[in-house]
mmCIF file of C-alpha atoms in Angstrom:
data_model
loop_
_atom_site.group_PDB
_atom_site.id
_atom_site.type_symbol
_atom_site.label_atom_id
_atom_site.label_comp_id
_atom_site.label_asym_id
_atom_site.label_seq_id
_atom_site.Cartn_x
_atom_site.Cartn_y
_atom_site.Cartn_z
ATOM 1 C CA MET G 1 143.279 82.771 68.365
ATOM 2 C CA GLY G 2 145.333 83.597 71.443
ATOM 3 C CA TYR G 3 144.637 85.564 74.581
ATOM 4 C CA ARG G 4 143.767 88.883 72.952
ATOM 5 C CA GLY G 5 141.223 87.341 70.605
ATOM 6 C CA LEU G 6 139.591 85.289 73.346
ATOM 7 C CA LYS G 7 139.496 88.302 75.652
ATOM 8 C CA ALA G 8 137.657 90.346 73.010
ATOM 9 C CA ILE G 9 135.086 87.579 72.488
ATOM 10 C CA VAL G 10 134.437 87.111 76.212
ATOM 11 C CA ALA G 11 134.103 90.883 76.647
ATOM 12 C CA ALA G 12 131.489 90.956 73.865
ATOM 13 C CA MET G 13 129.647 88.035 75.476
ATOM 14 C CA GLU G 14 128.975 90.136 78.557
ATOM 15 C CA ARG G 15 126.508 92.198 76.501
ATOM 16 C CA ASN G 16 124.713 89.083 75.242
ATOM 17 C CA TRP G 17 122.012 87.672 77.504
ATOM 18 C CA THR G 18 120.892 84.721 75.361
ATOM 19 C CA LEU G 19 124.008 82.527 75.134
ATOM 20 C CA GLU G 20 123.808 79.393 77.262
ATOM 21 C CA LYS G 21 126.806 77.433 76.029
ATOM 22 C CA VAL G 22 130.088 78.527 74.435
ATOM 23 C CA ASN G 23 133.025 76.261 73.600
ATOM 24 C CA LEU G 24 136.218 78.088 72.638
ATOM 25 C CA PHE G 25 138.719 75.373 73.552
ATOM 26 C CA ALA G 26 139.775 74.875 69.918
ATOM 27 C CA ASN G 27 140.981 78.495 69.786
ATOM 28 C CA ASN G 28 143.172 78.230 72.872
ATOM 29 C CA SER G 29 146.849 78.994 72.276
ATOM 30 C CA LEU G 30 147.747 76.939 75.404
ATOM 31 C CA ASP G 31 149.986 79.783 76.490
ATOM 32 C CA GLU G 32 148.823 81.575 79.637
ATOM 33 C CA SER G 33 152.011 83.596 80.006
ATOM 34 C CA GLU G 34 150.455 86.645 78.338
ATOM 35 C CA ALA G 35 147.368 86.411 80.533
ATOM 36 C CA ALA G 36 149.243 85.875 83.787
ATOM 37 C CA GLY G 37 149.673 89.560 84.554
ATOM 38 C CA ARG G 38 146.177 90.628 83.533
ATOM 39 C CA THR G 39 144.540 91.666 86.804
ATOM 40 C CA ASP G 40 141.595 93.220 84.958
ATOM 41 C CA ASP G 41 140.261 89.723 84.176
ATOM 42 C CA LEU G 42 139.960 88.995 87.882
ATOM 43 C CA ALA G 43 138.380 92.395 88.481
ATOM 44 C CA ASP G 44 135.800 91.705 85.767
ATOM 45 C CA TYR G 45 135.068 88.331 87.312
ATOM 46 C CA ASN G 46 134.516 89.837 90.765
ATOM 47 C CA ARG G 47 132.284 92.556 89.321
ATOM 48 C CA LEU G 48 130.109 90.047 87.455
ATOM 49 C CA MET G 49 129.917 87.743 90.449
ATOM 50 C CA SER G 50 128.802 90.614 92.692
ATOM 51 C CA MET G 51 126.104 91.598 90.212
ATOM 52 C CA VAL G 52 124.674 88.072 90.050
ATOM 53 C CA LYS G 53 124.794 87.639 93.832
ATOM 54 C CA ALA G 54 122.905 90.916 94.244
ATOM 55 C CA ASP G 55 119.928 89.392 92.426
ATOM 56 C CA PHE G 56 120.190 85.692 93.250
ATOM 57 C CA SER G 57 121.155 83.598 96.253
ATOM 58 C CA THR G 58 123.772 81.597 94.418
ATOM 59 C CA SER G 59 127.405 80.600 94.686
ATOM 60 C CA GLN G 60 130.345 80.364 92.339
ATOM 61 C CA GLU G 61 130.037 76.564 92.387
ATOM 62 C CA GLU G 62 126.379 76.693 91.311
ATOM 63 C CA LEU G 63 127.207 79.014 88.424
ATOM 64 C CA MET G 64 130.035 76.734 87.325
ATOM 65 C CA VAL G 65 127.596 73.805 87.243
ATOM 66 C CA LEU G 66 125.136 75.803 85.125
ATOM 67 C CA ALA G 67 127.961 76.649 82.706
ATOM 68 C CA TRP G 68 129.184 73.053 82.441
ATOM 69 C CA GLY G 69 130.691 72.370 79.021
ATOM 70 C CA SER G 70 131.524 76.006 78.315
ATOM 71 C CA GLY G 71 135.065 77.346 78.457
ATOM 72 C CA CYS G 72 138.106 78.689 76.644
ATOM 73 C CA GLY G 73 141.066 77.044 78.391
ATOM 74 C CA LEU G 74 142.572 80.207 79.885
ATOM 75 C CA SER G 75 141.771 80.167 83.590
ATOM 76 C CA HIS G 76 141.008 83.859 84.236
ATOM 77 C CA LEU G 77 138.987 84.293 81.053
ATOM 78 C CA GLU G 78 137.230 80.965 81.512
ATOM 79 C CA SER G 79 136.008 81.939 84.975
ATOM 80 C CA LYS G 80 134.531 85.131 83.554
ATOM 81 C CA LEU G 81 133.014 83.253 80.606
ATOM 82 C CA LYS G 82 131.320 80.747 82.906
ATOM 83 C CA ILE G 83 129.933 83.478 85.137
ATOM 84 C CA ILE G 84 128.377 85.082 82.049
ATOM 85 C CA ILE G 85 126.838 81.786 80.912
ATOM 86 C CA GLY G 86 125.532 81.000 84.413
ATOM 87 C CA ARG G 87 124.183 84.541 84.702
ATOM 88 C CA ASN G 88 122.290 84.202 81.420
ATOM 89 C CA ILE G 89 120.681 80.936 82.490
ATOM 90 C CA LEU G 90 119.592 82.293 85.880
ATOM 91 C CA TYR G 91 118.136 85.499 84.451
ATOM 92 C CA LYS G 92 116.393 83.612 81.656
ATOM 93 C CA ARG G 93 114.697 81.280 84.136
ATOM 94 C CA GLN G 94 113.562 84.192 86.283
ATOM 95 C CA VAL G 95 112.247 86.175 83.308
ATOM 96 C CA LYS G 96 110.188 83.212 82.103
ATOM 97 C CA LYS G 97 108.718 82.658 85.556
ATOM 98 C CA GLU G 98 107.846 86.324 86.059
ATOM 99 C CA ALA G 99 106.332 86.590 82.571
ATOM 100 C CA VAL G 100 103.949 83.688 83.189
ATOM 101 C CA ASP G 101 103.050 85.018 86.646
ATOM 102 C CA LEU G 102 102.482 88.540 85.315
ATOM 103 C CA LEU G 103 100.136 87.223 82.630
ATOM 104 C CA ARG G 104 98.132 85.393 85.291
ATOM 105 C CA TYR G 105 97.892 88.455 87.553
ATOM 106 C CA SER G 106 97.138 90.807 84.656
ATOM 107 C CA ARG G 107 94.294 88.692 83.329
ATOM 108 C CA LEU G 108 92.809 88.521 86.797
ATOM 109 C CA MET G 109 93.168 92.210 87.649
ATOM 110 C CA LEU G 110 92.787 94.053 84.330
ATOM 111 C CA HIS G 111 89.509 92.435 83.261
ATOM 112 C CA LYS G 112 86.909 94.413 85.186
ATOM 113 C CA PRO G 113 84.261 92.383 87.051
ATOM 114 C CA VAL G 114 80.597 93.143 86.407
ATOM 115 C CA GLU G 115 79.873 94.510 89.894
ATOM 116 C CA ALA G 116 82.835 95.847 91.810
ATOM 117 C CA PRO G 117 82.642 99.651 92.268
ATOM 118 C CA LEU G 118 85.690 99.784 94.585
ATOM 119 C CA SER G 119 87.780 97.217 92.771
ATOM 120 C CA PHE G 120 91.357 97.378 91.533
ATOM 121 C CA GLY G 121 89.891 98.194 88.124
ATOM 122 C CA SER G 122 88.531 101.502 89.402
ATOM 123 C CA LEU G 123 92.072 102.842 89.780
ATOM 124 C CA PRO G 124 93.646 104.822 86.912
ATOM 125 C CA ILE G 125 95.118 102.422 84.362
ATOM 126 C CA GLU G 126 98.596 103.903 84.843
ATOM 127 C CA LEU G 127 98.457 103.041 88.548
ATOM 128 C CA GLN G 128 97.149 99.546 87.829
ATOM 129 C CA LEU G 129 100.028 98.822 85.469
ATOM 130 C CA SER G 130 102.544 100.306 87.885
ATOM 131 C CA VAL G 131 101.345 98.014 90.682
ATOM 132 C CA LEU G 132 101.418 94.953 88.425
ATOM 133 C CA SER G 133 104.896 95.868 87.185
ATOM 134 C CA HIS G 134 106.265 95.458 90.702
ATOM 135 C CA THR G 135 105.426 91.748 90.535
ATOM 136 C CA ALA G 136 107.900 91.308 87.665
ATOM 137 C CA PRO G 137 111.044 93.339 88.431
ATOM 138 C CA PHE G 138 113.260 91.326 86.077
ATOM 139 C CA LEU G 139 111.143 92.165 83.027
ATOM 140 C CA SER G 140 111.904 95.226 80.948
ATOM 141 C CA THR G 141 109.262 97.889 80.337
ATOM 142 C CA SER G 142 108.697 96.696 76.770
ATOM 143 C CA GLN G 143 108.288 93.093 77.931
ATOM 144 C CA ARG G 144 105.679 94.106 80.506
ATOM 145 C CA ILE G 145 103.773 96.180 77.959
ATOM 146 C CA ARG G 146 103.565 93.235 75.561
ATOM 147 C CA ILE G 147 102.226 91.020 78.350
ATOM 148 C CA PHE G 148 99.653 93.640 79.385
ATOM 149 C CA GLU G 149 98.472 93.962 75.779
ATOM 150 C CA TYR G 150 98.177 90.199 75.482
ATOM 151 C CA ALA G 151 96.359 89.896 78.815
ATOM 152 C CA VAL G 152 93.619 92.429 77.996
ATOM 153 C CA ASN G 153 93.007 91.005 74.528
ATOM 154 C CA LYS G 154 89.914 88.842 75.020
ATOM 155 C CA SER G 155 90.666 86.848 71.890
ATOM 156 C CA THR G 156 93.693 85.362 73.674
ATOM 157 C CA LEU G 157 91.646 83.950 76.552
ATOM 158 C CA PRO G 158 91.613 80.132 76.639
ATOM 159 C CA ASN G 159 88.574 78.371 75.240
ATOM 160 C CA LEU G 160 86.314 77.581 78.201
ATOM 161 C CA ARG G 161 84.913 74.527 76.424
ATOM 162 C CA LEU G 162 88.312 72.856 76.596
ATOM 163 C CA HIS G 163 88.211 73.027 80.394
ATOM 164 C CA LEU G 164 84.682 71.706 80.928
ATOM 165 C CA PRO G 165 84.295 68.213 82.409
ATOM 166 C CA VAL G 166 84.226 65.567 79.731
ATOM 167 C CA ARG G 167 81.064 63.490 79.596
ATOM 168 C CA LYS G 168 81.546 59.843 80.404
ATOM 169 C CA PRO G 169 81.500 57.758 77.232
ATOM 170 C CA SER G 170 78.570 55.499 76.537
ATOM 171 C CA LEU G 171 78.932 51.800 77.236
ATOM 172 C CA ASP G 172 78.183 51.329 73.564
ATOM 173 C CA PRO G 173 81.496 51.911 71.726
ATOM 174 C CA THR G 174 79.630 52.715 68.505
ATOM 175 C CA PRO G 175 80.616 56.190 67.253
ATOM 176 C CA SER G 176 78.024 58.930 67.508
ATOM 177 C CA PRO G 177 76.244 59.274 64.146
ATOM 178 C CA LYS G 178 76.384 63.067 64.328
ATOM 179 C CA SER G 179 80.006 63.624 65.156
ATOM 180 C CA GLY G 180 81.608 60.420 64.018
ATOM 181 C CA LYS G 181 83.381 60.268 67.387
ATOM 182 C CA LYS G 182 82.780 58.409 70.610
ATOM 183 C CA ILE G 183 80.610 60.341 73.036
ATOM 184 C CA GLY G 184 82.733 62.411 75.389
ATOM 185 C CA SER G 185 85.642 62.813 72.992
ATOM 186 C CA LEU G 186 87.009 66.311 72.454
ATOM 187 C CA GLY G 187 88.796 65.344 69.283
ATOM 188 C CA PRO G 188 92.001 63.598 68.293
ATOM 189 C CA ARG G 189 94.914 63.747 70.706
ATOM 190 C CA ASN G 190 98.591 63.333 70.107
ATOM 191 C CA THR G 191 99.261 60.279 72.243
ATOM 192 C CA ASN G 192 102.995 60.560 71.612
ATOM 193 C CA ILE G 193 103.324 63.759 73.693
ATOM 194 C CA SER G 194 102.248 63.995 77.328
ATOM 195 C CA GLY G 195 100.005 66.800 78.537
ATOM 196 C CA GLY G 196 102.804 68.317 80.596
ATOM 197 C CA VAL G 197 105.155 68.428 77.622
ATOM 198 C CA GLN G 198 102.479 69.976 75.401
ATOM 199 C CA ARG G 199 101.789 72.639 78.026
ATOM 200 C CA LYS G 200 105.487 73.473 78.321
ATOM 201 C CA MET G 201 105.768 73.726 74.525
ATOM 202 C CA LYS G 202 102.829 76.143 74.401
ATOM 203 C CA ILE G 203 104.277 78.251 77.216
ATOM 204 C CA ASP G 204 107.651 78.412 75.456
ATOM 205 C CA GLU G 205 105.931 79.460 72.212
ATOM 206 C CA TRP G 206 104.041 82.191 74.039
ATOM 207 C CA LEU G 207 107.173 83.433 75.824
ATOM 208 C CA GLU G 208 108.940 83.720 72.493
ATOM 209 C CA SER G 209 105.967 85.500 70.892
ATOM 210 C CA VAL G 210 105.982 88.230 73.568
ATOM 211 C CA GLY G 211 109.779 88.477 73.671
ATOM 212 C CA CYS G 212 110.114 87.073 77.195
ATOM 213 C CA ASP G 213 112.286 84.063 76.415
ATOM 214 C CA SER G 214 115.423 85.838 77.678
ATOM 215 C CA TYR G 215 116.496 88.767 79.828
ATOM 216 C CA ASP G 216 116.122 92.180 78.225
ATOM 217 C CA PRO G 217 118.218 94.790 80.073
ATOM 218 C CA GLU G 218 116.771 98.270 80.097
ATOM 219 C CA PRO G 219 118.732 100.705 77.896
ATOM 220 C CA VAL G 220 120.952 103.094 79.809
ATOM 221 C CA ASN G 221 120.353 106.736 78.896
#
């Protein structure tokens, strides 16, 4: 593909916040002579690095580790490519964390308690949402709105019964005649998947459903 083709692809990648691995080695012309005098590649690299450092306490080495396996074979372009990949991974992690935290705070603060005349819920809803938005600065406005809508929807609240203490099973292993299950059982479980893995899978599904599985930059007017 050559330098010009690779440069165009890497430039386009800068506007993509979902890519986490890109291998362009097969398209390398193995000729860096054309790229040798391109100072704009280094300028782009420095600009991207400054942007990432403004939001995260990270180093070039840490970003290179995150982007392990990605590259294009041309040194200046490859450095920029890896910064983009590392950037995407860092922002994606932060967005996921803030989305889960914002859901937790929103459910706690936006559901009005029975008796609390001077509570957070007595503030105008616009002010409530503005305060909550400051807890998730990496989320876009649309992402926050989707989380707020999910949080106030009572049908999305977890089933309380699933969190109640399980009764100790009877010493008699005979199944209960009414339920056909041993006493204390909440139903069949998938023994092949641990609870932690199941929880992570559910969180990932929720993040995808509300569009918070990657960074969503605000549009520039």
